[in-house]
Coordinates of C-alpha atoms and ligand atoms in Angstrom, one line a residue:
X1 CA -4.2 -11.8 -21.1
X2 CA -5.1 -10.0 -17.8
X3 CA -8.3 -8.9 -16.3
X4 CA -9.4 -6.0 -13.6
X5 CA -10.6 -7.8 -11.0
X6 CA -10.9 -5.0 -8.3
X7 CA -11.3 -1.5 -7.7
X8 CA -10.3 1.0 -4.9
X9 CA -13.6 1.9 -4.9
X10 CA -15.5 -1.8 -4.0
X11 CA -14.3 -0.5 -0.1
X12 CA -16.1 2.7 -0.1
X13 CA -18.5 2.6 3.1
X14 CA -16.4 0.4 5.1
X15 CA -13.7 3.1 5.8
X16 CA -12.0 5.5 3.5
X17 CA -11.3 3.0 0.5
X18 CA -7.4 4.0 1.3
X19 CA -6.4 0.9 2.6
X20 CA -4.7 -1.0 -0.5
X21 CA -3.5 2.7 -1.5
X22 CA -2.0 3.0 1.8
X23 CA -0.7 -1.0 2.1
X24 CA 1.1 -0.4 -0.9
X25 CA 2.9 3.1 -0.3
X26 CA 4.2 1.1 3.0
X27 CA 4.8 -2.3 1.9
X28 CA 6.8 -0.7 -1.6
X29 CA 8.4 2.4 0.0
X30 CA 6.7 5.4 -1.2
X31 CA 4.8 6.8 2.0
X32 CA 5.7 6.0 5.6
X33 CA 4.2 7.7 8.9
X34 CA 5.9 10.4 10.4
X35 CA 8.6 8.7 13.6
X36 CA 7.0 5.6 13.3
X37 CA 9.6 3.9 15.2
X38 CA 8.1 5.9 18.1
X39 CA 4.1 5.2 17.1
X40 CA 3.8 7.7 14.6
X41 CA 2.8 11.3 14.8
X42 CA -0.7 12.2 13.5
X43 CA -1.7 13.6 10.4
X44 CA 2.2 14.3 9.1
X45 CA 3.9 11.7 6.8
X46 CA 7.3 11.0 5.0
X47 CA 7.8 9.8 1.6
X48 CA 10.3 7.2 0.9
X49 CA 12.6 6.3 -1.9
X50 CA 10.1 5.8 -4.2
X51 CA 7.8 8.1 -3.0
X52 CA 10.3 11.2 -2.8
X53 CA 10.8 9.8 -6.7
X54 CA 7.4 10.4 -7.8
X55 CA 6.6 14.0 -6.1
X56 CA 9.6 15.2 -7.7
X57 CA 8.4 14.2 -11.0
X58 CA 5.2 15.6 -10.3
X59 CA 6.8 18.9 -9.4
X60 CA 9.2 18.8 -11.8
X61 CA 6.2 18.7 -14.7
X62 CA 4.5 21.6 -13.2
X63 CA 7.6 23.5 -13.0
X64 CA 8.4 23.3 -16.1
X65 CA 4.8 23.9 -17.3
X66 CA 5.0 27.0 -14.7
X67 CA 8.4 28.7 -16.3
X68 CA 10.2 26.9 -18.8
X69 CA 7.3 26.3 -21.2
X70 CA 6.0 30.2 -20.7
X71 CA 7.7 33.1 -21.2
X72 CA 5.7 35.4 -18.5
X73 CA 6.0 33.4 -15.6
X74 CA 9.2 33.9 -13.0
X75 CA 10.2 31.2 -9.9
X76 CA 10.5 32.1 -6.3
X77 CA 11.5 30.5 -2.8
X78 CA 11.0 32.9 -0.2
X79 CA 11.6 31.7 2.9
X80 CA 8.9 29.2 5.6
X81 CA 9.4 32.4 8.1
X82 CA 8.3 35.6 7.5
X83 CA 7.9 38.6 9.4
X84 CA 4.6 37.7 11.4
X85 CA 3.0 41.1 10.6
X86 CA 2.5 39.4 6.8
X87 CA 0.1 36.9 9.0
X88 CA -1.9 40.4 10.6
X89 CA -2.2 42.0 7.2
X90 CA -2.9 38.8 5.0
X91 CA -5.8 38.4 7.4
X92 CA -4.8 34.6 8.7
X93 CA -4.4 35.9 12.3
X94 CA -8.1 36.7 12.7
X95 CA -9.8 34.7 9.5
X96 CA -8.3 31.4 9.1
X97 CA -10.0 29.0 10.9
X98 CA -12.0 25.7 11.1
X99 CA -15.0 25.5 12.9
X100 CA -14.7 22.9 16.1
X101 CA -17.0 21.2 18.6
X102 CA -16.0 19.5 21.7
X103 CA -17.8 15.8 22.8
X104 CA -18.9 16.9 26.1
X105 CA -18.8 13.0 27.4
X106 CA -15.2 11.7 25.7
X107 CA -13.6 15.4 25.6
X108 CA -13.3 14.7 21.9
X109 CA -12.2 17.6 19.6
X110 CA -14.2 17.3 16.3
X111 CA -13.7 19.4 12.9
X112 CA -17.6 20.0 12.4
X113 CA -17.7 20.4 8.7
X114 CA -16.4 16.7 8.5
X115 CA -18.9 15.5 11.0
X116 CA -21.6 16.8 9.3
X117 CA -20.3 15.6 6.1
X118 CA -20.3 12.1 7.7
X119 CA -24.4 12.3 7.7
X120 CA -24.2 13.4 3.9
X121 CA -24.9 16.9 5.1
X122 CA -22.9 19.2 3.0
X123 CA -20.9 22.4 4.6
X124 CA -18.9 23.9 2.1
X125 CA -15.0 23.9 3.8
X126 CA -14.7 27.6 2.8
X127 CA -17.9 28.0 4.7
X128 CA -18.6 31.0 7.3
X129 CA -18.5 30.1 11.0
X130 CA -22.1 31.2 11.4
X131 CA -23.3 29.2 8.2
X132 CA -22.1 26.3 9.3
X133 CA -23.1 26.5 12.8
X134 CA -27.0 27.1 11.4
X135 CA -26.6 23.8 9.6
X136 CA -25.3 22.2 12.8
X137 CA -27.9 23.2 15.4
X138 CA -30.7 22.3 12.4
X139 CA -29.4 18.8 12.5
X140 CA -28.2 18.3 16.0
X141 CA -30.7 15.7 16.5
X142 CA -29.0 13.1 14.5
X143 CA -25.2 13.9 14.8
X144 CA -23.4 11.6 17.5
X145 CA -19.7 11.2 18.7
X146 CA -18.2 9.2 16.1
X147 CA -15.8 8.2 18.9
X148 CA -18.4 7.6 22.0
X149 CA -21.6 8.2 20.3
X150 CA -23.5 10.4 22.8
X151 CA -25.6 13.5 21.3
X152 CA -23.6 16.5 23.9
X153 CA -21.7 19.2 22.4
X154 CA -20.3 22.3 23.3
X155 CA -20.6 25.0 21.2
X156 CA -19.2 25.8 17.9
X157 CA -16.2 27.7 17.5
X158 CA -13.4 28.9 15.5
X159 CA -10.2 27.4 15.5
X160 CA -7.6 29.3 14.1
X161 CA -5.1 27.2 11.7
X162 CA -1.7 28.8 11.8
X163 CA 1.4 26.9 13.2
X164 CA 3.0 29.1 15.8
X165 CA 6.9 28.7 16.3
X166 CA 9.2 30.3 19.2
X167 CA 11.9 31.1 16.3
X168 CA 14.0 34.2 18.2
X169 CA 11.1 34.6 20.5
X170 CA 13.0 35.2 24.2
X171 CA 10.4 35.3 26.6
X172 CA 9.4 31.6 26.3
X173 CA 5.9 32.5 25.5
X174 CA 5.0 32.4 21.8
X175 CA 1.2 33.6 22.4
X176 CA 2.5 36.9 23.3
X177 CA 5.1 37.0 20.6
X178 CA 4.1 34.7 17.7
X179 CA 5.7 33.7 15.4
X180 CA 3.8 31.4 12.3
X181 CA 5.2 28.3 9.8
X182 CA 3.3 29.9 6.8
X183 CA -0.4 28.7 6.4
X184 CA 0.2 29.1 2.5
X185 CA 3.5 29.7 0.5
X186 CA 1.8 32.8 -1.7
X187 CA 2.2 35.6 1.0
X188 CA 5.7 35.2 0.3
X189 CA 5.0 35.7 -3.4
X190 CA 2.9 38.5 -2.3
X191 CA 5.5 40.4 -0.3
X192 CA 8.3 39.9 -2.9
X193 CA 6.1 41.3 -6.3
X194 CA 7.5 44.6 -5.5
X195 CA 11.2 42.8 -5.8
X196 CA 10.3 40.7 -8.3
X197 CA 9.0 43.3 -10.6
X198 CA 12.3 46.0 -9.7
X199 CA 14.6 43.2 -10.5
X200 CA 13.9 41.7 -13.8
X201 CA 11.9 42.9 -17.0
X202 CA 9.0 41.6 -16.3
X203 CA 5.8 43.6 -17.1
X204 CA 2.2 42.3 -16.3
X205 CA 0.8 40.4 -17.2
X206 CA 2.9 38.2 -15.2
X207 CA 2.8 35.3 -12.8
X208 CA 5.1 34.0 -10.1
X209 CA 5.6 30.8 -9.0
X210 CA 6.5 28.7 -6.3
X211 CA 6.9 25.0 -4.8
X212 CA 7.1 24.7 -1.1
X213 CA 5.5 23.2 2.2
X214 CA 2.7 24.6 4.0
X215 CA 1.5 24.5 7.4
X216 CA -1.7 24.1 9.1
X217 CA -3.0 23.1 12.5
X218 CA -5.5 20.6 10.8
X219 CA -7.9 19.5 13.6
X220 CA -9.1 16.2 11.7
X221 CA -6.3 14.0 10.6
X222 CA -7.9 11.3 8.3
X223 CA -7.4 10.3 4.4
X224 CA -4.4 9.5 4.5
X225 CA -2.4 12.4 2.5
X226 CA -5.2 13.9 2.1
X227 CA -5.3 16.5 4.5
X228 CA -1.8 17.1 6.5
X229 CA -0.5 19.1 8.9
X230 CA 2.8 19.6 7.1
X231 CA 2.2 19.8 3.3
X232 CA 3.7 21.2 -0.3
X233 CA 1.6 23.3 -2.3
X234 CA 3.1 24.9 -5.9
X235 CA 1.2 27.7 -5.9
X236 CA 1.0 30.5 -9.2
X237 CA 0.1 34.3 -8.6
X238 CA -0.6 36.1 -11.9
X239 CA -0.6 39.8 -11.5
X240 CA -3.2 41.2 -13.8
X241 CA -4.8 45.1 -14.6
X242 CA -8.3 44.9 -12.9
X243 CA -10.2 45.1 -16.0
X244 CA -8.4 41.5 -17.6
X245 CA -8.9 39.4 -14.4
X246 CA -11.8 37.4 -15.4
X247 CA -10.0 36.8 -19.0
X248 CA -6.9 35.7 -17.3
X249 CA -9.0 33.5 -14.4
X250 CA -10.5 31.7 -17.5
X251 CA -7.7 31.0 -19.0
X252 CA -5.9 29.8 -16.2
X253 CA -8.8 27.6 -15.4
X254 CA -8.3 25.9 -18.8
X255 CA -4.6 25.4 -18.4
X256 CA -5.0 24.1 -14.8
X257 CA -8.2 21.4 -15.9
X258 CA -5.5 20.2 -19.1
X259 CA -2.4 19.9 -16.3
X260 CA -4.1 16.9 -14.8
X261 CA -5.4 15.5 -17.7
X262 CA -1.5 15.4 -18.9
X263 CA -0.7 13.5 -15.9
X264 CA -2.6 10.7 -17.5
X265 CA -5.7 11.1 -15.1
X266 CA -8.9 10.1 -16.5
X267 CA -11.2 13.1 -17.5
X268 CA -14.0 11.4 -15.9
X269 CA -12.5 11.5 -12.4
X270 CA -12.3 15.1 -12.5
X271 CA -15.1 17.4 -11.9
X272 CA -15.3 21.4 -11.0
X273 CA -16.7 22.8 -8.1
X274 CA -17.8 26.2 -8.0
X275 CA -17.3 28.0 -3.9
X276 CA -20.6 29.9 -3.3
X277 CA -19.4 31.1 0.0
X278 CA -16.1 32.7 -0.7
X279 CA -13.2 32.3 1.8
X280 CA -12.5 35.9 2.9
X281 CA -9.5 36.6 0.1
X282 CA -11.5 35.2 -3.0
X283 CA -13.6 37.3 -5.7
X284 CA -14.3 34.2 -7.3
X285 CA -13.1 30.7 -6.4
X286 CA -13.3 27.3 -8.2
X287 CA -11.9 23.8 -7.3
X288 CA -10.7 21.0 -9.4
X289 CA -11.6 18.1 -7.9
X290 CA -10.6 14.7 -7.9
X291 CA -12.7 11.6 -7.7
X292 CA -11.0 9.9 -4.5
X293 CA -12.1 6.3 -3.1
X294 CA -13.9 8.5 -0.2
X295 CA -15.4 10.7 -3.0
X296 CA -14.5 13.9 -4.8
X297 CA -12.2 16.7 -3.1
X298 CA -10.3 19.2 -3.8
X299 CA -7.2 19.3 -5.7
X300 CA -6.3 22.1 -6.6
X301 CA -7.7 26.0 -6.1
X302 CA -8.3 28.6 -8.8
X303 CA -9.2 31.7 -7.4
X304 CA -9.3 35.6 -8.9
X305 CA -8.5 37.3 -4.9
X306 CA -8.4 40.8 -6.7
X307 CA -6.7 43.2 -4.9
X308 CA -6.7 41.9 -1.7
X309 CA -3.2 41.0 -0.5
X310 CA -1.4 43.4 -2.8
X311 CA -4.1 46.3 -1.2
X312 CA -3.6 44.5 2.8
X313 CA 0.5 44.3 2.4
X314 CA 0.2 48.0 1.6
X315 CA -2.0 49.1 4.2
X316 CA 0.0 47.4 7.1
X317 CA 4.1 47.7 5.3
X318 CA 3.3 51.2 4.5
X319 CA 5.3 50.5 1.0
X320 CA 3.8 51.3 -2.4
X321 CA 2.8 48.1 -4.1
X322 CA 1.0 49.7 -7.2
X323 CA 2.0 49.4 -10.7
X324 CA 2.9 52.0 -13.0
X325 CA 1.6 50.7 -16.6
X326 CA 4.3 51.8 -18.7
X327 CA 1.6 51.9 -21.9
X328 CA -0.6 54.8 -20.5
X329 CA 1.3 56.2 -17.3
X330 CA -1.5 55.2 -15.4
X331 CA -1.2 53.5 -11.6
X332 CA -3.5 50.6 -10.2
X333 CA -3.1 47.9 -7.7
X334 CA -2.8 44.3 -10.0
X335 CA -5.7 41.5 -9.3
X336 CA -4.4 38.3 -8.7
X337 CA -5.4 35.0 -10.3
X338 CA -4.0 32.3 -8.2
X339 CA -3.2 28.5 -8.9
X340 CA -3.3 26.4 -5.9
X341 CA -2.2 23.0 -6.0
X342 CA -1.1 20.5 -3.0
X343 CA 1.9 18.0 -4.2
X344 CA 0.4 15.3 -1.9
X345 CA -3.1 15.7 -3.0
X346 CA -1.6 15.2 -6.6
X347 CA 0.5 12.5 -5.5
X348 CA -3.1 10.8 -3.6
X349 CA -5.0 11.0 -7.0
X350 CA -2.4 10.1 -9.7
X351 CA -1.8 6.6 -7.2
X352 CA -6.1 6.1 -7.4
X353 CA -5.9 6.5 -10.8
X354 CA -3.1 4.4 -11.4
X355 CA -3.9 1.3 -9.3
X356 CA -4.8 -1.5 -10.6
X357 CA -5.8 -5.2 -10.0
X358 CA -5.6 -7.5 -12.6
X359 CA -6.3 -11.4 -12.7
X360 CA -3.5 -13.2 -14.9
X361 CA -4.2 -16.6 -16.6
X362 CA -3.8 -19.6 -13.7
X363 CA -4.4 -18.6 -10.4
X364 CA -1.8 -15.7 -11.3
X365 CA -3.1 -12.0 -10.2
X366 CA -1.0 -8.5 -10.4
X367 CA -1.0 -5.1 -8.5
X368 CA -0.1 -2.4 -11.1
X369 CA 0.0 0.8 -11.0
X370 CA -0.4 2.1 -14.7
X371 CA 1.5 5.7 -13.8
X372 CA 2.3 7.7 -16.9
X373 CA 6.0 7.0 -17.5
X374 CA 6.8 10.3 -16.8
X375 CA 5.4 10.0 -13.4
X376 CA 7.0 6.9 -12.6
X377 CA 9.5 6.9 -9.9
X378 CA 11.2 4.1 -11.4
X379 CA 11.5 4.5 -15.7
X380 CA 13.7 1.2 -16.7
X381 CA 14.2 -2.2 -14.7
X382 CA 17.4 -4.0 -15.6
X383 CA 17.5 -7.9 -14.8
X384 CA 20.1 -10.6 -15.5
X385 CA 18.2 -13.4 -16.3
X386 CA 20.4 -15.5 -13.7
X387 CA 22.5 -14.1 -10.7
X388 CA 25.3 -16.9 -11.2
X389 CA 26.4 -16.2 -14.6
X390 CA 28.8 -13.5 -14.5
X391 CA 28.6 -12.7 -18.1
X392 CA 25.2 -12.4 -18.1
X393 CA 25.5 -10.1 -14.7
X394 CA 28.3 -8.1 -16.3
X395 CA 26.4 -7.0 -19.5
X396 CA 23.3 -6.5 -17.5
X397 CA 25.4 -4.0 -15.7
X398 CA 26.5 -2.5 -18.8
X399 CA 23.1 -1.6 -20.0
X400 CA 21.9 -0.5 -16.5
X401 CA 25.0 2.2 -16.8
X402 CA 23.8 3.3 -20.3
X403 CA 20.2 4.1 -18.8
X404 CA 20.9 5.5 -15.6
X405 CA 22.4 8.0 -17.7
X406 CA 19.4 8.9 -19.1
X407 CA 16.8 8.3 -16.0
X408 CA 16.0 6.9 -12.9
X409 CA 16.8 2.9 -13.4
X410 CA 17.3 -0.1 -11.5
X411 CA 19.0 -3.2 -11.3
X412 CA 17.3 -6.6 -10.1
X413 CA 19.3 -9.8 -9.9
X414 CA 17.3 -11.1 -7.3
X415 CA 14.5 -13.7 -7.5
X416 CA 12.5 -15.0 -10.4
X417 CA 11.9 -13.0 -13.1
X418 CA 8.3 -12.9 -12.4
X419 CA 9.3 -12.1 -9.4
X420 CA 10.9 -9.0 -10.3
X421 CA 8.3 -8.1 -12.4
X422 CA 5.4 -8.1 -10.4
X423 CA 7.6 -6.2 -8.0
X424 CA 8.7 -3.6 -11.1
X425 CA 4.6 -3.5 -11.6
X426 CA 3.4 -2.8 -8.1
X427 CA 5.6 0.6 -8.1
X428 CA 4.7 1.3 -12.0
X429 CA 7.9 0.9 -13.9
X430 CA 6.8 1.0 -17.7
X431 CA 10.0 -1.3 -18.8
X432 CA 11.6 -4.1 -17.7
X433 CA 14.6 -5.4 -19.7
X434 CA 15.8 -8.9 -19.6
X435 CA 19.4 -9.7 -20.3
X436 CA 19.9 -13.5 -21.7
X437 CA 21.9 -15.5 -23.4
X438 CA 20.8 -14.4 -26.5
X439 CA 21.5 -11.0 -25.7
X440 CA 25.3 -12.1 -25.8
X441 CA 25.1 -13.7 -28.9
X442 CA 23.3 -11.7 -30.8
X443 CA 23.1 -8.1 -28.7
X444 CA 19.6 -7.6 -28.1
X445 CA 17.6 -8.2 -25.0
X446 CA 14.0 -8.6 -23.9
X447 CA 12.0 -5.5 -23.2
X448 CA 8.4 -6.1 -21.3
X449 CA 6.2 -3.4 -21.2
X450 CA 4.1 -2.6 -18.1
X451 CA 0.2 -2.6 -19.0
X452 CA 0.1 -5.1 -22.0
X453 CA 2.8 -7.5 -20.8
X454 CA 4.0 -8.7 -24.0
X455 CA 7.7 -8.8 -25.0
X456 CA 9.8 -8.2 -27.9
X457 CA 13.6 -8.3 -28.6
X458 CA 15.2 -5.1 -29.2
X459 CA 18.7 -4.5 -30.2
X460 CA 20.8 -2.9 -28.0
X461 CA 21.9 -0.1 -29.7
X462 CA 18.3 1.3 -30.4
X463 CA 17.0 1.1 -26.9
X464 CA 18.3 4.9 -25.6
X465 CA 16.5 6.3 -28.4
X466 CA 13.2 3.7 -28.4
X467 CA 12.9 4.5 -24.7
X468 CA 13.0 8.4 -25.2
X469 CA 10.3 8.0 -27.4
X470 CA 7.9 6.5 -24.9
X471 CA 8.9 7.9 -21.6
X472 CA 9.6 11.3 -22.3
X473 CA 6.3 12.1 -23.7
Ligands
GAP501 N1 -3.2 30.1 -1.4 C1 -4.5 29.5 -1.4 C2 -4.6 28.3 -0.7 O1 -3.8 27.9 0.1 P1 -6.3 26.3 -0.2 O2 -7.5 25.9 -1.0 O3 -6.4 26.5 1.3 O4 -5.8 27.6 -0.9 C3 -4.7 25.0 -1.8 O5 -5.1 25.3 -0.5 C4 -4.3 23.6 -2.0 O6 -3.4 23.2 -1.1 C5 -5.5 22.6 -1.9 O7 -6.3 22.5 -3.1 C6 -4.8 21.3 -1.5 O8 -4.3 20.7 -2.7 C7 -3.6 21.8 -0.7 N2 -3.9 21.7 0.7 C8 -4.5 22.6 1.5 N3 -4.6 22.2 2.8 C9 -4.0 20.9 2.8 C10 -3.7 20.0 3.8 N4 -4.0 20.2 5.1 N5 -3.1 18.8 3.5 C11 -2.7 18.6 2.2 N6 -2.9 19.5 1.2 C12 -3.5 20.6 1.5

């Protein structure tokens, strides 16, 4: 029997409620800071074995859902450099910034639409500089330095987010010459439609997709991998006729809403959020949010951006980016209907939604994190039940070859078993098998499953096929 004794969110108030999520992805390998060795470096991160495991699963579900599973959707992976006239014409050079305010005591730099979120005062983060400067100067009485607490600002303003690079820039100075990381990984989806559509038999409606990393000068680094400076988005552009956007945009907002609920995350820590003030690409914009320890954020963007990028990479390349509808002969420039999703945002709420404390009988408690198997970074577990019996060892090994076949598995000959298992729990592995002296005799072993902890013996022979059944859901 086990009880929930705890809950991620009992911390809220105190700090971010982040800190058992953030223990754990240290202490069990999924998340480390970026050159830690050398005291880290703010706001980027790197995943570790296990956490490299789960991402991957998590991209590897959407791309399939993206391509495999549809028949109108193509894959892409243009390039992190691009031309930077894409950045002029997609309008990130001049419109793609964050509002910031300078502590005129402790020189601090401060993202002011997290400040004033800190007094519960809402400013939308698509938000226009001047709306949420009016909010500010309305409640400048109240807002202190979180870091010195004195009431002195400077004045708002805009702080453009785009990572600038010196790639093949000669003159040394890359403020001259710019050249960006991409802020978002759809202009190069944008600029390669017209290749796209020449070079296979696609016909709109269509979408293409792509998984890659993103970067952007975030001014606040906080939550974790929430919000990153370096970051992989898997973003879908679905080229429509003008006249079906808002069917498409519906549909897509369906679809997107049931890709998290197939995750295994609970519908009740998922909400939608409409954007009033529309970021300067959008016609219409919604977010799917995500019930965090620190509250609910954005996941994942859905927005219809019309004919904005195709009509702004035409303008400024010069090239003909309309389509020729084969049906009536008749030209237009497609809308788009864009899904935006961030891999470590994903990876941040299936972990909330996973973790778990549980109170065993005794003095006994667990961590578990009750990941749906397919999200697991770790499928199978494969223990001897003693590390000095050879024959035991041997067929444990045996076993552990005929899974790895099939998915990621590992062997464990060290400790206790409930050792092992509390281990196997803490980085969600939905089996554990237990090779005894039984299983020599009679060629069946003990398989333990995650969330109800009970056991049964199961021959040998049937475990391949019993374990398809339950992980590959
Ligand atoms: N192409 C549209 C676009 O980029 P966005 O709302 O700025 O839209 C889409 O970003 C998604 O990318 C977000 O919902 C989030 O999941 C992820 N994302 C954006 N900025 C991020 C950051 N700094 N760190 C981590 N993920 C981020």
């Amino acid at each position: 029997m086990s009880k929930k004794i705890n809950s991620l969110k009992t911390e809220v108030g105190k700090d971010d409620g982040l800190e058992k999520i953030v223990s754990l992805c240290k202490r069990r390998g999924f998340v480390f800071s970026s050159s830690e060795i050398y005291k880290g470096f703010s706001a980027v991160y790197d995943l570790g074995p296990y956490g490299v495991e789960l991402a991957n699963n998590i991209k590897n579900i959407w791309w399939k859902n993206m391509t495999q599973f549809r028949d109108d959707v193509v894959g892409l992976d243009s390039a992190i450099f691009m031309s930077p006239k894409v950045w002029e014409a997609s309008g990130h050079v001049k419109g793609f910034s964050d509002p910031l305010i300078e502590c005129k005591k402790c020189h601090s730099r401060l993202r002011l639409d997290a400040l004033l979120e800190d007094y519960g005062i809402m400013a939308d983060e698509k938000m226009t500089e001047e709306e949420i400067n009016k909010i500010f100067l309305k409640n400048k009485d109240k807002i202190k330095c979180p870091n010195c607490g004195a009431q002195d600002f400077s004045e708002s303003k805009n702080f453009n987010l785009l990572v600038k690079s010196n790639l093949g820039n000669f003159t040394g100075d890359i403020d001259k010459e710019p050249v960006y990381l991409r802020g978002e990984t759809c202009q190069g989806i944008y600029v390669n439609y017209k290749n796209v559509l020449d070079s296979t038999r696609v016909k709109i409606p269509f979408g293409i997709a792509q998984i890659g990393k993103a970067f952007r000068n975030e001014i606040t680094a906080r939550q974790f991998i929430f919000r990153t400076r370096e970051f992989e988005q898997m973003e879908m552009q679905y080229f429509v006729s003008p006249d079906e956007s808002e069917k498409y945009y519906e549909e897509w907002k369906d679809l997107r809403w049931k890709f998290y609920l197939d995750l295994g995350i609970r519908e009740e820590n998922l909400k939608w959020h409409q954007h009033e003030n529309l970021v300067f690409y959008a016609k219409e914009a919604y977010d799917i949010e995500y019930n965090f320890p620190f509250g609910f954020k954005e996941l994942e963007g859905i927005h219809n951006r019309g004919d904005y990028d195709l009509t702004q990479h035409s303008d400024h390349s010069g090239q003909d980016l309309s389509y020729l509808d084969p049906s009536d002969n008749k030209k237009f420039i497609p809308y788009v209907v864009e899904t935006s999703a961030g891999v470590g945002r994903t990876f941040l709420a299936v972990l909330c939604d996973a973790y778990n404390e549980e109170s065993l009988e005794g003095e006994d408690s667990r961590i578990v994190l009750k990941l749906a198997p397919k999200l697991a970074p770790i499928k199978v577990a494969v223990f001897p039940l003693l590390k000095n019996k050879p024959e035991l060892v041997a067929k444990a090994k045996e076993i552990f070859d005929i899974l790895k076949k099939e998915w990621r598995c590992e062997f464990d000959d060290n400790g206790n078993i409930g050792k092992r298992y509390r281990r196997q729990d803490e980085i969600g592995t939905p089996y554990c098998i237990t090779v005894d002296f039984d299983s020599l005799e009679k060629g069946d072993v003990t398989l333990r499953d995650r969330d109800t902890m009970k056991q049964k013996r199961i021959n040998i022979s049937n475990l391949v096929s019993y374990l398809k059944g339950k992980i590959n859901d």
